[in-house]
PDB file of C-alpha atoms in Angstrom:
ATOM      1  CA  MET A 615      17.454  61.428  93.645  1.00 89.00           C
ATOM      2  CA  GLU A 616      20.634  62.936  95.579  1.00 94.00           C
ATOM      3  CA  LEU A 617      20.281  65.502  97.036  1.00 98.00           C
ATOM      4  CA  VAL A 618      23.742  67.528  96.168  1.00 98.00           C
ATOM      5  CA  THR A 619      24.860  71.414  95.639  1.00 98.00           C
ATOM      6  CA  ILE A 620      23.951  73.195  92.949  1.00 98.00           C
ATOM      7  CA  GLN A 621      27.597  72.726  91.968  1.00 97.00           C
ATOM      8  CA  GLY A 622      27.299  69.011  92.442  1.00 98.00           C
ATOM      9  CA  GLN A 623      28.714  67.953  96.342  1.00 98.00           C
ATOM     10  CA  PRO A 624      25.950  65.676  98.025  1.00 98.00           C
ATOM     11  CA  ALA A 625      24.512  66.628 101.027  1.00 98.00           C
ATOM     12  CA  SER A 626      26.019  66.196 104.037  1.00 98.00           C
ATOM     13  CA  ILE A 627      24.695  63.952 106.563  1.00 98.00           C
ATOM     14  CA  LEU A 628      24.069  66.280 109.374  1.00 98.00           C
ATOM     15  CA  GLY A 629      21.930  69.523 108.654  1.00 98.00           C
ATOM     16  CA  LEU A 630      22.706  72.594 111.027  1.00 97.00           C
ATOM     17  CA  ALA A 631      18.593  74.154 111.880  1.00 94.00           C
ATOM     18  CA  GLY A 632      17.912  77.789 112.259  1.00 82.00           C
ATOM     19  CA  GLN A 633      18.800  78.229 116.253  1.00 74.00           C
ATOM     20  CA  SER A 634      19.696  81.106 118.017  1.00 71.00           C
ATOM     21  CA  ILE A 635      23.366  80.450 117.289  1.00 82.00           C
ATOM     22  CA  ASP A 636      26.556  83.576 115.745  1.00 82.00           C
ATOM     23  CA  ASP A 637      28.165  84.428 111.961  1.00 85.00           C
ATOM     24  CA  ALA A 638      31.350  82.350 114.307  1.00 88.00           C
ATOM     25  CA  THR A 639      29.655  78.988 114.937  1.00 91.00           C
ATOM     26  CA  ILE A 640      27.132  78.372 111.284  1.00 94.00           C
ATOM     27  CA  SER A 641      31.406  79.249 109.668  1.00 94.00           C
ATOM     28  CA  LEU A 642      31.831  76.601 111.874  1.00 95.00           C
ATOM     29  CA  ALA A 643      29.374  74.398 111.151  1.00 97.00           C
ATOM     30  CA  PHE A 644      30.072  74.750 107.280  1.00 97.00           C
ATOM     31  CA  THR A 645      33.838  74.517 108.119  1.00 97.00           C
ATOM     32  CA  ALA A 646      33.675  71.378 110.139  1.00 97.00           C
ATOM     33  CA  GLY A 647      31.433  70.411 106.867  1.00 98.00           C
ATOM     34  CA  ILE A 648      28.252  70.960 106.645  1.00 98.00           C
ATOM     35  CA  ASN A 649      27.048  72.108 103.820  1.00 98.00           C
ATOM     36  CA  TYR A 650      23.033  71.719 104.827  1.00 98.00           C
ATOM     37  CA  PHE A 651      20.692  74.243 106.503  1.00 97.00           C
ATOM     38  CA  PHE A 652      17.363  74.590 106.928  1.00 97.00           C
ATOM     39  CA  PHE A 653      15.354  77.211 108.858  1.00 96.00           C
ATOM     40  CA  TYR A 654      11.506  77.251 109.138  1.00 93.00           C
ATOM     41  CA  ASN A 655      11.192  81.389 109.451  1.00 93.00           C
ATOM     42  CA  LEU A 656      12.158  84.545 109.641  1.00 94.00           C
ATOM     43  CA  GLU A 657      12.472  84.943 112.994  1.00 91.00           C
ATOM     44  CA  SER A 658      16.436  83.271 113.997  1.00 87.00           C
ATOM     45  CA  LYS A 659      17.916  87.139 113.320  1.00 90.00           C
ATOM     46  CA  ASN A 660      20.716  85.494 113.955  1.00 91.00           C
ATOM     47  CA  PHE A 661      21.167  82.607 112.043  1.00 94.00           C
ATOM     48  CA  LEU A 662      20.121  84.220 109.036  1.00 95.00           C
ATOM     49  CA  GLY A 663      23.053  86.828 109.546  1.00 94.00           C
ATOM     50  CA  GLY A 664      25.512  84.099 109.189  1.00 94.00           C
ATOM     51  CA  LEU A 665      23.608  82.604 106.222  1.00 96.00           C
ATOM     52  CA  LYS A 666      23.675  85.741 104.061  1.00 96.00           C
ATOM     53  CA  SER A 667      26.908  85.584 105.103  1.00 96.00           C
ATOM     54  CA  LEU A 668      28.205  82.585 103.987  1.00 96.00           C
ATOM     55  CA  LEU A 669      26.006  82.822 101.294  1.00 97.00           C
ATOM     56  CA  ALA A 670      27.389  86.280 100.047  1.00 97.00           C
ATOM     57  CA  ARG A 671      30.789  83.565  99.552  1.00 96.00           C
ATOM     58  CA  ASN A 672      30.105  80.469  99.492  1.00 98.00           C
ATOM     59  CA  ARG A 673      26.051  80.292  97.333  1.00 98.00           C
ATOM     60  CA  GLU A 674      27.515  77.372  94.931  1.00 98.00           C
ATOM     61  CA  GLN A 675      28.103  75.580  97.932  1.00 98.00           C
ATOM     62  CA  VAL A 676      25.888  75.732 100.471  1.00 98.00           C
ATOM     63  CA  LEU A 677      22.213  74.057 100.577  1.00 98.00           C
ATOM     64  CA  VAL A 678      19.729  76.710 101.585  1.00 98.00           C
ATOM     65  CA  ALA A 679      15.898  74.720 102.710  1.00 98.00           C
ATOM     66  CA  THR A 680      13.306  76.024 104.814  1.00 98.00           C
ATOM     67  CA  GLY A 681       9.713  75.862 104.195  1.00 98.00           C
ATOM     68  CA  SER A 682       5.417  77.158 105.137  1.00 97.00           C
ATOM     69  CA  GLU A 683       2.920  75.830 107.299  1.00 97.00           C
ATOM     70  CA  SER A 684       0.968  78.260 105.233  1.00 97.00           C
ATOM     71  CA  ARG A 685      -2.080  77.016 102.953  1.00 98.00           C
ATOM     72  CA  ASP A 686      -2.374  80.413 101.655  1.00 97.00           C
ATOM     73  CA  LEU A 687      -1.255  80.452  98.530  1.00 97.00           C
ATOM     74  CA  GLN A 688      -0.145  84.298  98.916  1.00 98.00           C
ATOM     75  CA  SER A 689       0.866  84.421 101.976  1.00 98.00           C
ATOM     76  CA  LEU A 690       3.702  81.192 100.618  1.00 98.00           C
ATOM     77  CA  ARG A 691       4.273  83.660  97.745  1.00 98.00           C
ATOM     78  CA  ASN A 692       4.470  86.070 100.049  1.00 98.00           C
ATOM     79  CA  TYR A 693       6.678  84.497 102.224  1.00 98.00           C
ATOM     80  CA  PHE A 694       8.956  82.884  99.063  1.00 98.00           C
ATOM     81  CA  ASP A 695       9.780  86.462  98.691  1.00 98.00           C
ATOM     82  CA  SER A 696      10.901  87.158 101.483  1.00 98.00           C
ATOM     83  CA  VAL A 697      13.654  84.545 101.823  1.00 98.00           C
ATOM     84  CA  ARG A 698      15.398  85.380  98.903  1.00 98.00           C
ATOM     85  CA  HIS A 699      15.715  88.744 100.137  1.00 98.00           C
ATOM     86  CA  CYS A 700      15.847  87.904 103.383  1.00 97.00           C
ATOM     87  CA  LEU A 701      19.539  86.047 101.869  1.00 98.00           C
ATOM     88  CA  ASN A 702      19.958  87.888  98.576  1.00 97.00           C
ATOM     89  CA  SER A 703      19.999  84.434  96.970  1.00 97.00           C
ATOM     90  CA  ASP A 704      17.551  84.232  94.094  1.00 96.00           C
ATOM     91  CA  ARG A 705      17.142  80.342  94.350  1.00 97.00           C
ATOM     92  CA  VAL A 706      16.109  78.366  97.697  1.00 98.00           C
ATOM     93  CA  ASP A 707      17.317  74.334  96.909  1.00 98.00           C
ATOM     94  CA  ILE A 708      14.879  72.803  98.573  1.00 98.00           C
ATOM     95  CA  PHE A 709      11.381  74.655  99.978  1.00 98.00           C
ATOM     96  CA  PHE A 710       9.351  72.637 102.691  1.00 98.00           C
ATOM     97  CA  LEU A 711       6.079  72.267 103.210  1.00 98.00           C
ATOM     98  CA  GLU A 712       5.624  71.715 106.540  1.00 98.00           C
ATOM     99  CA  TYR A 713       3.692  69.750 108.458  1.00 96.00           C
ATOM    100  CA  VAL A 714       1.161  67.965 106.456  1.00 97.00           C
ATOM    101  CA  SER A 715      -1.684  66.614 108.429  1.00 96.00           C
ATOM    102  CA  PRO A 716      -5.224  64.614 108.379  1.00 96.00           C
ATOM    103  CA  ALA A 717      -6.687  67.674 109.355  1.00 96.00           C
ATOM    104  CA  ASP A 718      -5.366  68.895 106.137  1.00 97.00           C
ATOM    105  CA  ASP A 719      -7.665  70.071 103.122  1.00 97.00           C
ATOM    106  CA  MET A 720      -5.792  67.513 100.536  1.00 96.00           C
ATOM    107  CA  LYS A 721      -6.724  69.141  97.519  1.00 97.00           C
ATOM    108  CA  GLN A 722      -5.000  72.687  98.531  1.00 97.00           C
ATOM    109  CA  VAL A 723      -2.342  70.778  99.801  1.00 98.00           C
ATOM    110  CA  GLN A 724      -1.577  69.364  95.953  1.00 97.00           C
ATOM    111  CA  VAL A 725      -2.546  73.459  95.390  1.00 98.00           C
ATOM    112  CA  LEU A 726       0.178  73.672  96.845  1.00 98.00           C
ATOM    113  CA  LEU A 727       2.699  71.305  95.350  1.00 98.00           C
ATOM    114  CA  ASP A 728       1.694  72.309  91.885  1.00 98.00           C
ATOM    115  CA  GLU A 729       3.107  75.856  93.588  1.00 98.00           C
ATOM    116  CA  LEU A 730       6.151  74.154  94.098  1.00 98.00           C
ATOM    117  CA  ARG A 731       6.748  72.320  91.022  1.00 98.00           C
ATOM    118  CA  LEU A 732       6.259  75.550  89.223  1.00 98.00           C
ATOM    119  CA  TRP A 733       8.813  76.891  91.182  1.00 98.00           C
ATOM    120  CA  LYS A 734      11.439  73.927  90.427  1.00 98.00           C
ATOM    121  CA  ASP A 735      10.237  74.478  86.662  1.00 98.00           C
ATOM    122  CA  SER A 736      11.312  78.173  86.184  1.00 98.00           C
ATOM    123  CA  GLY A 737      14.783  77.150  88.961  1.00 98.00           C
ATOM    124  CA  VAL A 738      14.268  79.141  92.445  1.00 98.00           C
ATOM    125  CA  VAL A 739      13.603  76.283  93.760  1.00 98.00           C
ATOM    126  CA  ARG A 740      15.403  72.823  93.436  1.00 98.00           C
ATOM    127  CA  TYR A 741      14.335  70.146  95.253  1.00 98.00           C
ATOM    128  CA  VAL A 742       9.998  70.089  96.472  1.00 98.00           C
ATOM    129  CA  GLY A 743      10.479  68.939 100.065  1.00 98.00           C
ATOM    130  CA  VAL A 744       6.739  68.098 102.551  1.00 98.00           C
ATOM    131  CA  THR A 745       7.238  67.193 105.809  1.00 98.00           C
ATOM    132  CA  THR A 746       4.895  65.054 108.589  1.00 96.00           C
ATOM    133  CA  HIS A 747       4.557  63.724 111.503  1.00 93.00           C
ATOM    134  CA  ASN A 748       1.885  61.046 109.574  1.00 95.00           C
ATOM    135  CA  ARG A 749       3.419  57.882 108.590  1.00 95.00           C
ATOM    136  CA  ALA A 750      -0.249  57.748 106.018  1.00 96.00           C
ATOM    137  CA  ILE A 751       0.795  61.069 104.447  1.00 97.00           C
ATOM    138  CA  ALA A 752       3.918  59.717 104.969  1.00 97.00           C
ATOM    139  CA  LEU A 753       3.184  57.210 102.334  1.00 98.00           C
ATOM    140  CA  GLU A 754       0.823  58.960 100.261  1.00 97.00           C
ATOM    141  CA  MET A 755       3.150  61.824  98.715  1.00 98.00           C
ATOM    142  CA  ILE A 756       5.493  59.106  98.193  1.00 98.00           C
ATOM    143  CA  GLU A 757       4.262  56.579  96.496  1.00 97.00           C
ATOM    144  CA  HIS A 758       2.643  59.186  94.256  1.00 96.00           C
ATOM    145  CA  HIS A 759       5.479  61.513  93.843  1.00 95.00           C
ATOM    146  CA  ARG A 760       4.686  64.048  95.125  1.00 97.00           C
ATOM    147  CA  CYS A 761       7.662  65.343  96.971  1.00 98.00           C
ATOM    148  CA  ASP A 762      12.073  65.006  95.639  1.00 98.00           C
ATOM    149  CA  VAL A 763      12.869  65.137  99.707  1.00 98.00           C
ATOM    150  CA  LEU A 764      10.653  64.029 102.705  1.00 98.00           C
ATOM    151  CA  MET A 765      10.788  65.358 106.090  1.00 98.00           C
ATOM    152  CA  HIS A 766       9.870  63.170 108.816  1.00 97.00           C
ATOM    153  CA  ARG A 767       9.715  62.131 112.225  1.00 94.00           C
ATOM    154  CA  TYR A 768      12.985  59.779 113.644  1.00 96.00           C
ATOM    155  CA  ASN A 769      14.286  58.781 116.794  1.00 97.00           C
ATOM    156  CA  MET A 770      14.829  56.138 119.660  1.00 96.00           C
ATOM    157  CA  ALA A 771      11.273  56.125 120.547  1.00 95.00           C
ATOM    158  CA  HIS A 772       9.659  56.858 117.499  1.00 94.00           C
ATOM    159  CA  ARG A 773      10.795  53.189 115.240  1.00 95.00           C
ATOM    160  CA  LYS A 774       7.243  52.655 113.738  1.00 94.00           C
ATOM    161  CA  VAL A 775       8.923  54.830 110.256  1.00 96.00           C
ATOM    162  CA  GLU A 776      11.018  51.454 109.916  1.00 97.00           C
ATOM    163  CA  ALA A 777       8.427  49.109 109.309  1.00 96.00           C
ATOM    164  CA  ASN A 778       7.018  50.447 106.330  1.00 97.00           C
ATOM    165  CA  VAL A 779       8.103  54.857 105.657  1.00 98.00           C
ATOM    166  CA  LEU A 780      11.864  53.399 105.806  1.00 98.00           C
ATOM    167  CA  PRO A 781      11.420  50.750 103.002  1.00 98.00           C
ATOM    168  CA  GLU A 782       9.085  52.275 100.593  1.00 98.00           C
ATOM    169  CA  ALA A 783      11.391  56.063 101.405  1.00 98.00           C
ATOM    170  CA  LYS A 784      14.198  54.141 100.277  1.00 97.00           C
ATOM    171  CA  ARG A 785      12.676  51.636  96.852  1.00 97.00           C
ATOM    172  CA  ALA A 786      11.299  55.060  95.407  1.00 98.00           C
ATOM    173  CA  ASN A 787      14.406  56.800  96.319  1.00 97.00           C
ATOM    174  CA  VAL A 788      13.002  59.856  97.794  1.00 98.00           C
ATOM    175  CA  PRO A 789      15.996  61.013 100.584  1.00 98.00           C
ATOM    176  CA  LEU A 790      14.864  61.226 103.785  1.00 98.00           C
ATOM    177  CA  VAL A 791      15.944  63.921 105.887  1.00 98.00           C
ATOM    178  CA  ALA A 792      15.029  63.298 109.542  1.00 98.00           C
ATOM    179  CA  PHE A 793      14.038  65.513 112.506  1.00 95.00           C
ATOM    180  CA  THR A 794      13.333  65.789 116.424  1.00 93.00           C
ATOM    181  CA  CYS A 795      15.768  62.995 116.801  1.00 96.00           C
ATOM    182  CA  THR A 796      16.357  63.273 120.081  1.00 95.00           C
ATOM    183  CA  ARG A 797      12.436  63.415 120.975  1.00 92.00           C
ATOM    184  CA  TRP A 798      12.278  67.243 122.142  1.00 89.00           C
ATOM    185  CA  GLY A 799      15.500  66.510 124.055  1.00 91.00           C
ATOM    186  CA  THR A 800      13.584  63.887 126.447  1.00 92.00           C
ATOM    187  CA  LEU A 801      15.616  61.163 125.032  1.00 95.00           C
ATOM    188  CA  LEU A 802      18.694  62.875 126.431  1.00 95.00           C
ATOM    189  CA  LYS A 803      17.117  62.833 129.950  1.00 94.00           C
ATOM    190  CA  GLY A 804      16.938  59.291 130.625  1.00 93.00           C
ATOM    191  CA  HIS A 805      14.286  56.958 132.500  1.00 94.00           C
ATOM    192  CA  PRO A 806      13.869  55.808 136.052  1.00 93.00           C
ATOM    193  CA  HIS A 807      14.399  52.067 135.063  1.00 93.00           C
ATOM    194  CA  TRP A 808      16.899  53.184 132.692  1.00 94.00           C
ATOM    195  CA  HIS A 809      21.312  52.396 133.920  1.00 93.00           C
ATOM    196  CA  GLY A 810      22.532  51.868 130.990  1.00 92.00           C
ATOM    197  CA  LYS A 811      24.775  55.310 130.037  1.00 94.00           C
ATOM    198  CA  LEU A 812      22.484  57.991 128.175  1.00 96.00           C
ATOM    199  CA  PRO A 813      21.854  59.053 124.577  1.00 97.00           C
ATOM    200  CA  THR A 814      24.127  61.946 124.043  1.00 95.00           C
ATOM    201  CA  ALA A 815      22.719  63.214 121.228  1.00 96.00           C
ATOM    202  CA  ALA A 816      25.478  62.509 118.792  1.00 96.00           C
ATOM    203  CA  ASP A 817      24.208  59.109 119.746  1.00 97.00           C
ATOM    204  CA  CYS A 818      20.847  60.112 118.566  1.00 97.00           C
ATOM    205  CA  TYR A 819      21.446  61.983 115.367  1.00 98.00           C
ATOM    206  CA  ARG A 820      24.105  58.075 114.262  1.00 97.00           C
ATOM    207  CA  TYR A 821      20.619  55.841 115.383  1.00 98.00           C
ATOM    208  CA  ALA A 822      18.858  57.652 112.679  1.00 98.00           C
ATOM    209  CA  LEU A 823      21.948  57.960 110.346  1.00 98.00           C
ATOM    210  CA  ASN A 824      21.693  54.151 111.183  1.00 96.00           C
ATOM    211  CA  ASN A 825      18.902  53.593 108.274  1.00 97.00           C
ATOM    212  CA  SER A 826      19.957  53.586 105.406  1.00 96.00           C
ATOM    213  CA  ALA A 827      16.670  55.399 103.900  1.00 97.00           C
ATOM    214  CA  VAL A 828      18.172  58.570 105.627  1.00 98.00           C
ATOM    215  CA  ARG A 829      19.612  61.144 104.086  1.00 98.00           C
ATOM    216  CA  LEU A 830      20.868  63.152 106.597  1.00 98.00           C
ATOM    217  CA  ALA A 831      19.620  64.274 110.163  1.00 98.00           C
ATOM    218  CA  LEU A 832      19.103  67.936 111.637  1.00 97.00           C
ATOM    219  CA  THR A 833      20.590  69.370 115.212  1.00 96.00           C
ATOM    220  CA  ALA A 834      19.421  72.127 116.716  1.00 93.00           C
ATOM    221  CA  PRO A 835      22.511  73.835 118.636  1.00 92.00           C
ATOM    222  CA  LYS A 836      21.968  75.841 120.815  1.00 88.00           C
ATOM    223  CA  THR A 837      25.222  76.349 121.346  1.00 90.00           C
ATOM    224  CA  ARG A 838      28.635  76.866 119.779  1.00 91.00           C
ATOM    225  CA  GLN A 839      29.755  74.052 122.438  1.00 93.00           C
ATOM    226  CA  GLU A 840      26.657  72.078 121.111  1.00 92.00           C
ATOM    227  CA  LEU A 841      26.891  72.249 117.298  1.00 94.00           C
ATOM    228  CA  GLU A 842      31.130  70.949 118.006  1.00 95.00           C
ATOM    229  CA  GLU A 843      30.365  67.870 120.413  1.00 94.00           C
ATOM    230  CA  ASN A 844      27.715  66.701 117.834  1.00 95.00           C
ATOM    231  CA  LEU A 845      29.600  67.760 114.494  1.00 96.00           C
ATOM    232  CA  ALA A 846      31.313  64.269 115.705  1.00 94.00           C
ATOM    233  CA  VAL A 847      28.494  62.270 113.849  1.00 96.00           C
ATOM    234  CA  LEU A 848      30.431  63.474 110.646  1.00 96.00           C
ATOM    235  CA  HIS A 849      32.924  60.542 112.008  1.00 94.00           C
ATOM    236  CA  SER A 850      31.805  58.665 113.795  1.00 93.00           C
ATOM    237  CA  PRO A 851      31.369  54.992 112.549  1.00 92.00           C
ATOM    238  CA  GLN A 852      28.079  53.439 111.766  1.00 91.00           C
ATOM    239  CA  LEU A 853      26.296  51.456 115.145  1.00 95.00           C
ATOM    240  CA  SER A 854      27.745  48.180 116.197  1.00 95.00           C
ATOM    241  CA  ASN A 855      24.196  46.001 116.734  1.00 96.00           C
ATOM    242  CA  GLN A 856      24.498  46.156 120.549  1.00 96.00           C
ATOM    243  CA  GLU A 857      24.400  49.918 120.481  1.00 96.00           C
ATOM    244  CA  ILE A 858      21.413  49.535 118.030  1.00 97.00           C
ATOM    245  CA  ALA A 859      19.897  46.725 121.277  1.00 97.00           C
ATOM    246  CA  GLN A 860      21.415  48.591 123.362  1.00 97.00           C
ATOM    247  CA  TRP A 861      19.525  52.187 122.123  1.00 97.00           C
ATOM    248  CA  GLN A 862      15.850  50.932 121.263  1.00 97.00           C
ATOM    249  CA  GLU A 863      15.693  48.896 124.251  1.00 96.00           C
ATOM    250  CA  TYR A 864      16.076  52.691 126.306  1.00 96.00           C
ATOM    251  CA  GLY A 865      13.444  54.228 122.932  1.00 95.00           C
ATOM    252  CA  ASP A 866      10.965  51.995 124.301  1.00 94.00           C
ATOM    253  CA  LEU A 867      11.929  53.121 127.807  1.00 93.00           C
ATOM    254  CA  ILE A 868      10.621  57.011 126.345  1.00 92.00           C
ATOM    255  CA  TYR A 869       7.881  55.873 124.346  1.00 90.00           C
ATOM    256  CA  GLY A 870       6.400  54.388 126.915  1.00 81.00           C
ATOM    257  CA  ASN A 871       2.709  53.790 126.048  1.00 61.00           C
ATOM    258  CA  GLY A 872       2.579  56.596 123.770  1.00 60.00           C
ATOM    259  CA  GLN A 873       0.269  58.701 125.636  1.00 53.00           C
ATOM    260  CA  ASP A 874       2.128  62.241 124.361  1.00 53.00           C
ATOM    261  CA  ALA A 875      -0.624  64.290 122.476  1.00 48.00           C
ATOM    262  CA  PHE A 876       2.584  64.283 119.693  1.00 52.00           C
ATOM    263  CA  ASP A 877       2.451  60.564 120.312  1.00 51.00           C
ATOM    264  CA  THR A 878      -0.926  60.487 119.437  1.00 44.00           C
ATOM    265  CA  GLN A 879      -1.888  62.831 117.391  1.00 49.00           C
ATOM    266  CA  TRP A 880       0.603  62.879 114.723  1.00 48.00           C
ATOM    267  CA  ILE A 881       1.384  58.753 114.408  1.00 47.00           C
TER     268      ILE A 881
END
């Protein structure tokens, strides 16, 4: 399945996630070639204000993506209505059921996914999405066609998805959105045993995008300058084999023995 705007343009390979950035920064991103905009909730007022302005001018050229961690059906509906009201848009392009985990009641998860399908059938949502850190759940979602789009953790350190999730997503034609590409910023900070150059955020996005199953990578810059640096990804060549090997070696150091809570709880 191809992710496209209402007008039929392909999704950009870099998606902008909601942070405390303003209207001008949203416009900069769009002008530079980003057409995929994601937010977790309605608390990012500056981001949402800028996105609303952009949609007023270019709704059919923009992919709006959001979602909810709620497992309560009415709360899910209320949030969806609030999003449409906030952005003055009847339609949301992608709605994700967020952070599906082994702790979830999977029957309730299916109830919510069925609701999202109804929204899609009625035209108010264009793609049904799921986000998860759990590889087994990701595989189940792909195998049983539970979602149109999968958002999943993937970066230089977290590469176990390369063995199964990414190949299966590609085989099933389920576009994958990579998030936590900088591993919550830790990939940018270096390691005592690493003496080579450090990756930039752009290098982290390029690594994720180098896998053909990854349709786009999310970036969440905190400043206009960070965004400008990350925009280089839109016009960068693919990584060389030497670069891939270098970043995998570095990622192994950052991952360490995998004792971080997110490495053990969400695998």
